[in-house]
Coordinates of C-alpha atoms in Angstrom, one line a residue:
M1059 CA -55.1 81.0 -29.4
N1060 CA -56.2 80.8 -25.9
I1061 CA -58.4 78.3 -25.1
L1062 CA -61.0 77.8 -22.3
L1063 CA -61.3 73.8 -21.5
T1064 CA -63.9 72.3 -19.4
G1065 CA -63.7 68.8 -18.3
A1066 CA -59.9 68.9 -18.1
S1067 CA -59.6 65.8 -15.7
G1068 CA -61.4 63.9 -18.0
F1069 CA -60.3 61.1 -20.5
I1070 CA -60.6 62.6 -23.7
A1071 CA -58.8 66.0 -22.0
Q1072 CA -55.8 63.9 -21.0
S1073 CA -55.1 63.4 -24.4
L1074 CA -56.3 66.5 -25.8
I1075 CA -54.6 68.9 -23.8
P1076 CA -51.0 67.9 -24.0
R1077 CA -51.6 68.0 -27.9
L1078 CA -52.8 71.7 -28.1
L1079 CA -50.0 72.7 -25.7
S1080 CA -48.0 70.9 -28.1
Q1081 CA -49.1 73.4 -31.1
G1082 CA -48.7 76.6 -28.5
H1083 CA -52.1 77.3 -27.5
Q1084 CA -52.7 78.5 -24.2
L1085 CA -55.2 76.5 -21.9
F1086 CA -57.3 77.6 -19.1
A1087 CA -59.3 74.7 -17.7
L1088 CA -62.1 74.9 -15.5
T1089 CA -62.4 71.8 -13.4
Q1090 CA -63.5 70.5 -10.1
S1091 CA -60.2 69.8 -8.6
K1092 CA -57.5 72.4 -9.0
N1093 CA -55.1 70.0 -7.2
A1094 CA -55.8 67.2 -9.6
C1095 CA -55.3 69.4 -12.8
A1096 CA -52.2 70.5 -11.7
R1097 CA -50.9 67.4 -10.9
L1098 CA -51.8 66.4 -14.6
Y1099 CA -50.6 69.6 -16.6
G1100 CA -48.0 71.4 -14.1
K1101 CA -48.0 75.0 -14.5
Q1102 CA -48.6 74.7 -18.4
V1103 CA -52.4 75.0 -17.7
E1104 CA -54.3 77.6 -15.5
C1105 CA -56.7 75.3 -13.8
F1106 CA -59.9 77.1 -12.2
T1107 CA -62.7 75.5 -10.3
S1108 CA -65.1 78.2 -11.3
L1109 CA -65.5 80.6 -14.2
D1110 CA -64.9 83.5 -11.4
D1111 CA -61.5 83.0 -11.5
Y1112 CA -61.4 84.3 -14.9
W1113 CA -62.4 87.2 -14.0
Q1114 CA -60.4 87.5 -11.0
L1115 CA -57.0 87.7 -13.2
A1116 CA -55.1 91.0 -13.4
N1117 CA -54.1 90.8 -16.8
R1118 CA -57.3 88.4 -18.3
P1119 CA -56.6 87.3 -21.7
N1120 CA -59.3 87.6 -24.3
I1121 CA -60.6 83.4 -25.0
D1122 CA -60.6 82.8 -28.8
A1123 CA -62.1 79.4 -28.2
L1124 CA -64.0 76.9 -25.5
I1125 CA -64.0 73.3 -25.8
N1126 CA -66.8 71.8 -23.1
L1127 CA -66.2 68.4 -22.5
A1128 CA -67.4 68.4 -19.0
G1129 CA -70.2 65.7 -17.6
A1130 CA -70.6 63.1 -15.1
G1131 CA -69.5 59.3 -16.3
I1132 CA -72.7 57.9 -17.9
A1133 CA -71.7 54.1 -17.3
D1134 CA -70.3 54.8 -13.9
Q1135 CA -73.6 53.9 -12.4
R1136 CA -77.1 52.5 -12.2
W1137 CA -79.4 54.7 -14.1
S1138 CA -81.6 55.8 -10.8
E1139 CA -83.8 58.6 -11.6
S1140 CA -81.5 60.4 -9.2
R1141 CA -78.4 59.2 -11.5
K1142 CA -80.3 60.4 -14.7
A1143 CA -80.7 63.9 -12.9
E1144 CA -77.3 64.1 -12.3
L1145 CA -76.2 62.9 -15.7
L1146 CA -78.6 65.5 -17.4
N1147 CA -77.7 68.5 -14.9
S1148 CA -73.8 68.0 -15.2
R1149 CA -73.8 68.5 -18.9
I1150 CA -76.5 71.2 -19.1
N1151 CA -75.7 73.2 -16.1
T1152 CA -71.7 73.4 -17.2
T1153 CA -73.2 74.5 -20.7
K1154 CA -75.6 77.0 -19.5
N1155 CA -72.5 78.7 -17.7
L1156 CA -70.6 78.9 -20.8
I1157 CA -73.0 80.7 -22.5
E1158 CA -73.7 83.4 -19.7
F1159 CA -70.1 83.4 -19.9
I1160 CA -69.4 84.1 -23.7
A1161 CA -72.6 86.9 -23.3
A1162 CA -70.6 88.6 -20.7
L1163 CA -67.0 88.8 -22.7
D1164 CA -66.2 92.2 -24.4
C1165 CA -64.4 90.1 -27.3
T1166 CA -66.5 87.4 -28.5
P1167 CA -64.8 83.7 -28.8
E1168 CA -64.4 82.4 -32.6
V1169 CA -65.8 79.2 -31.9
L1170 CA -67.3 76.2 -29.3
L1171 CA -66.7 72.8 -29.1
S1172 CA -69.1 71.1 -27.1
A1173 CA -69.2 67.4 -26.6
S1174 CA -72.5 65.3 -27.1
A1175 CA -72.7 61.5 -28.0
I1176 CA -73.8 59.2 -30.5
G1177 CA -76.4 58.6 -27.6
F1178 CA -78.1 61.7 -29.7
Y1179 CA -79.7 58.8 -32.0
G1180 CA -80.9 56.8 -29.5
S1181 CA -80.8 52.4 -30.0
H1182 CA -80.8 51.4 -34.0
F1183 CA -81.0 47.6 -34.7
E1184 CA -80.8 48.3 -38.3
D1185 CA -77.6 47.7 -40.3
E1186 CA -78.3 51.2 -41.9
P1187 CA -75.5 53.5 -41.3
L1188 CA -76.5 56.6 -39.5
D1189 CA -75.2 60.1 -40.5
E1190 CA -75.7 63.3 -39.1
N1191 CA -79.2 64.0 -40.4
A1192 CA -80.3 60.5 -39.5
N1193 CA -83.8 60.6 -37.4
P1194 CA -83.3 59.6 -33.9
Q1195 CA -85.3 57.1 -31.7
Q1196 CA -87.0 58.6 -28.6
G1197 CA -85.4 57.8 -25.4
F1198 CA -82.9 58.6 -22.5
T1199 CA -79.7 58.9 -24.2
H1200 CA -81.7 61.3 -27.1
D1201 CA -83.4 63.3 -24.9
L1202 CA -79.7 63.5 -22.7
C1203 CA -77.7 64.7 -25.7
N1204 CA -80.7 66.6 -27.4
S1205 CA -81.1 68.6 -24.5
W1206 CA -77.0 69.5 -24.4
E1207 CA -77.1 70.6 -28.1
V1208 CA -79.6 72.6 -27.8
E1209 CA -78.0 74.5 -24.8
A1210 CA -74.9 74.6 -26.6
L1211 CA -76.2 76.1 -29.7
Q1212 CA -77.0 79.3 -27.7
A1213 CA -73.7 80.4 -28.5
E1214 CA -74.7 81.0 -32.0
E1215 CA -76.6 84.0 -30.8
H1216 CA -73.4 85.6 -29.7
G1217 CA -71.9 85.1 -33.2
V1218 CA -70.0 82.1 -32.0
R1219 CA -69.2 79.1 -34.4
V1220 CA -70.7 75.9 -32.6
C1221 CA -69.6 72.1 -33.3
L1222 CA -71.2 69.3 -31.4
L1223 CA -69.1 66.5 -30.9
R1224 CA -71.3 63.1 -31.4
T1225 CA -68.5 60.7 -29.9
G1226 CA -68.7 57.1 -30.2
I1227 CA -66.8 54.5 -27.8
V1228 CA -63.2 56.1 -27.6
L1229 CA -60.3 53.4 -27.4
G1230 CA -57.5 54.0 -25.2
K1231 CA -55.6 53.5 -22.3
G1232 CA -58.6 54.2 -20.4
G1233 CA -62.1 55.1 -20.8
A1234 CA -64.5 52.3 -21.9
L1235 CA -61.3 49.6 -22.3
A1236 CA -60.1 49.6 -18.8
K1237 CA -63.2 48.2 -17.7
M1238 CA -62.9 45.5 -20.0
R1239 CA -59.3 44.8 -19.6
L1240 CA -58.9 42.7 -16.9
P1241 CA -61.7 39.7 -17.7
F1242 CA -60.4 39.9 -21.4
S1243 CA -56.7 39.6 -20.2
M1244 CA -57.6 36.6 -18.3
G1245 CA -59.6 34.6 -21.2
L1246 CA -62.9 35.6 -19.6
G1247 CA -64.4 38.1 -22.1
G1248 CA -66.7 37.7 -24.7
R1249 CA -69.8 39.1 -26.9
V1250 CA -72.1 40.6 -24.9
G1251 CA -75.9 39.9 -24.9
S1252 CA -76.7 38.6 -28.7
G1253 CA -73.5 40.1 -29.7
K1254 CA -75.6 42.0 -32.9
Q1255 CA -75.4 45.2 -31.4
W1256 CA -73.3 47.9 -33.5
M1257 CA -70.7 49.4 -31.8
S1258 CA -69.3 53.1 -33.4
W1259 CA -65.8 53.5 -31.8
I1260 CA -62.9 55.9 -32.4
H1261 CA -59.3 55.6 -31.6
I1262 CA -58.3 58.0 -28.7
E1263 CA -55.6 59.6 -31.4
D1264 CA -58.2 60.2 -34.0
E1265 CA -60.7 61.8 -31.5
V1266 CA -57.7 64.3 -30.6
R1267 CA -57.0 65.1 -34.3
A1268 CA -60.7 65.6 -35.1
I1269 CA -61.3 67.8 -32.2
E1270 CA -58.1 69.9 -33.2
F1271 CA -59.4 69.7 -37.0
L1272 CA -62.8 71.3 -36.2
L1273 CA -61.4 73.5 -34.0
E1274 CA -59.0 75.4 -37.0
N1275 CA -61.5 74.6 -40.0
K1276 CA -63.3 78.1 -40.0
N1277 CA -66.2 76.5 -42.3
A1278 CA -67.0 73.6 -39.8
K1279 CA -70.4 74.1 -37.7
G1280 CA -73.1 71.8 -36.4
A1281 CA -73.3 68.7 -35.4
F1282 CA -70.3 66.0 -36.3
N1283 CA -70.0 62.0 -35.9
L1284 CA -66.8 61.5 -33.8
T1285 CA -66.5 57.5 -34.8
A1286 CA -64.4 55.7 -37.5
P1287 CA -66.1 55.0 -40.5
N1288 CA -66.0 51.2 -39.9
A1289 CA -68.5 50.4 -37.0
V1290 CA -68.5 46.8 -36.1
Q1291 CA -71.1 44.3 -34.5
N1292 CA -70.4 43.5 -30.6
I1293 CA -69.3 40.0 -31.6
E1294 CA -66.6 41.4 -34.1
F1295 CA -65.8 44.3 -31.6
T1296 CA -65.0 41.7 -28.3
R1297 CA -62.9 39.0 -30.8
L1298 CA -60.5 41.4 -32.2
Y1299 CA -60.1 42.7 -28.6
A1300 CA -59.5 39.3 -27.1
K1301 CA -57.0 38.6 -30.2
S1302 CA -55.2 42.0 -29.3
L1303 CA -54.6 40.6 -25.8
G1304 CA -53.5 37.3 -27.1
R1305 CA -56.8 35.6 -25.8
P1306 CA -59.8 33.8 -26.7
A1307 CA -63.3 35.4 -26.5
I1308 CA -65.3 32.5 -25.7
F1309 CA -67.5 33.5 -22.7
P1310 CA -70.9 35.7 -23.2
L1311 CA -72.2 38.0 -21.1
P1312 CA -75.6 37.3 -20.5
E1313 CA -78.2 40.0 -20.8
I1314 CA -79.1 39.9 -17.1
I1315 CA -75.7 40.8 -16.0
P1316 CA -75.6 44.4 -17.2
K1317 CA -79.4 44.6 -16.6
L1318 CA -78.9 43.7 -12.7
M1319 CA -75.5 46.4 -12.8
L1320 CA -76.8 49.0 -14.8
G1321 CA -80.6 49.1 -14.7
E1322 CA -81.7 51.1 -17.8
G1323 CA -78.2 51.6 -18.5
A1324 CA -77.7 48.5 -20.0
E1325 CA -78.9 49.9 -23.1
L1326 CA -75.4 51.0 -23.5
L1327 CA -74.3 47.6 -23.7
L1328 CA -77.0 45.8 -25.3
E1329 CA -78.6 48.3 -28.0
G1330 CA -76.4 50.6 -30.2
Q1331 CA -76.4 51.9 -33.4
R1332 CA -73.8 51.9 -36.5
V1333 CA -73.1 55.5 -36.6
Y1334 CA -70.8 57.3 -39.9
P1335 CA -69.0 60.0 -39.9
R1336 CA -70.1 61.7 -43.1
K1337 CA -69.6 65.3 -42.4
L1338 CA -66.3 64.9 -41.2
L1339 CA -65.1 63.1 -44.4
E1340 CA -66.7 65.3 -46.0
I1341 CA -64.8 68.5 -45.1
G1342 CA -61.5 66.4 -45.6
F1343 CA -60.6 64.7 -42.2
Q1344 CA -58.7 61.7 -42.9
F1345 CA -58.6 59.1 -39.9
Q1346 CA -55.4 57.2 -39.4
L1347 CA -56.8 54.6 -37.6
G1348 CA -59.8 53.6 -39.0
E1349 CA -59.9 49.9 -38.9
L1350 CA -60.6 48.6 -35.7
E1351 CA -57.8 45.8 -35.6
E1352 CA -55.3 48.3 -36.3
A1353 CA -56.8 50.8 -33.7
F1354 CA -56.3 48.2 -30.7
S1355 CA -52.5 47.2 -32.2
A1356 CA -51.8 50.6 -31.9
L1357 CA -52.8 50.8 -28.1

């Protein structure tokens, strides 16, 4: 397949792109930095800083699939009003540009895989698992993900199959664990707040395999929860992470600290949702690292 991918320098893409290259796909990457993209992937990937670059190719190939992973990091900064606007615009504008790009192509792509997040469901404190049909709680994370998904679904009007990737906390050598590693490796980690909030996670290997699975499965469409089947509460998550590093988890993080650091964005750490990947399992996907302790061990 000829695949156009956005967010090529991101955490998930850095594992996904080598996987797709190993399967023989030809990749075209939309990125903010062509130099960074070239450092990561060399000449194996054609790197663009604008979709206009595609139209400048002398012998431009037809695009068979698009994978949209672009978006500013949701927990990278405190949620001011301007930051929330940036989080929204970085997702909506890129997706809108992709829809316009699809409309201008002579040959319609087969599929668009577009990132979303389990934030779609908002904050849930109940223990009941949330599948793709669960009712969301209103709030910024739901509004953000819902607007993102609505924009991506416009591709269906052009005959494109659309899969929405509602991804949980991705465990890998980077991402969320990179921010946790130093205090936990020093034995200073512990539960956040009450520790009762649910954490829905997925190992980076299963994340990449699930994306590839949805790319190739022509019957897959709509929203999919990309989380392992076994969500855990924060107190268990932090205990097992500390255990994987050979450290205790005895220093709880008071609620006031995330609130001072992230403002409204502290809900990402203090609240949660117990998400279940019903649709992914129903169409035959099998998790290789579905238990948290083995996922940590595999890192």
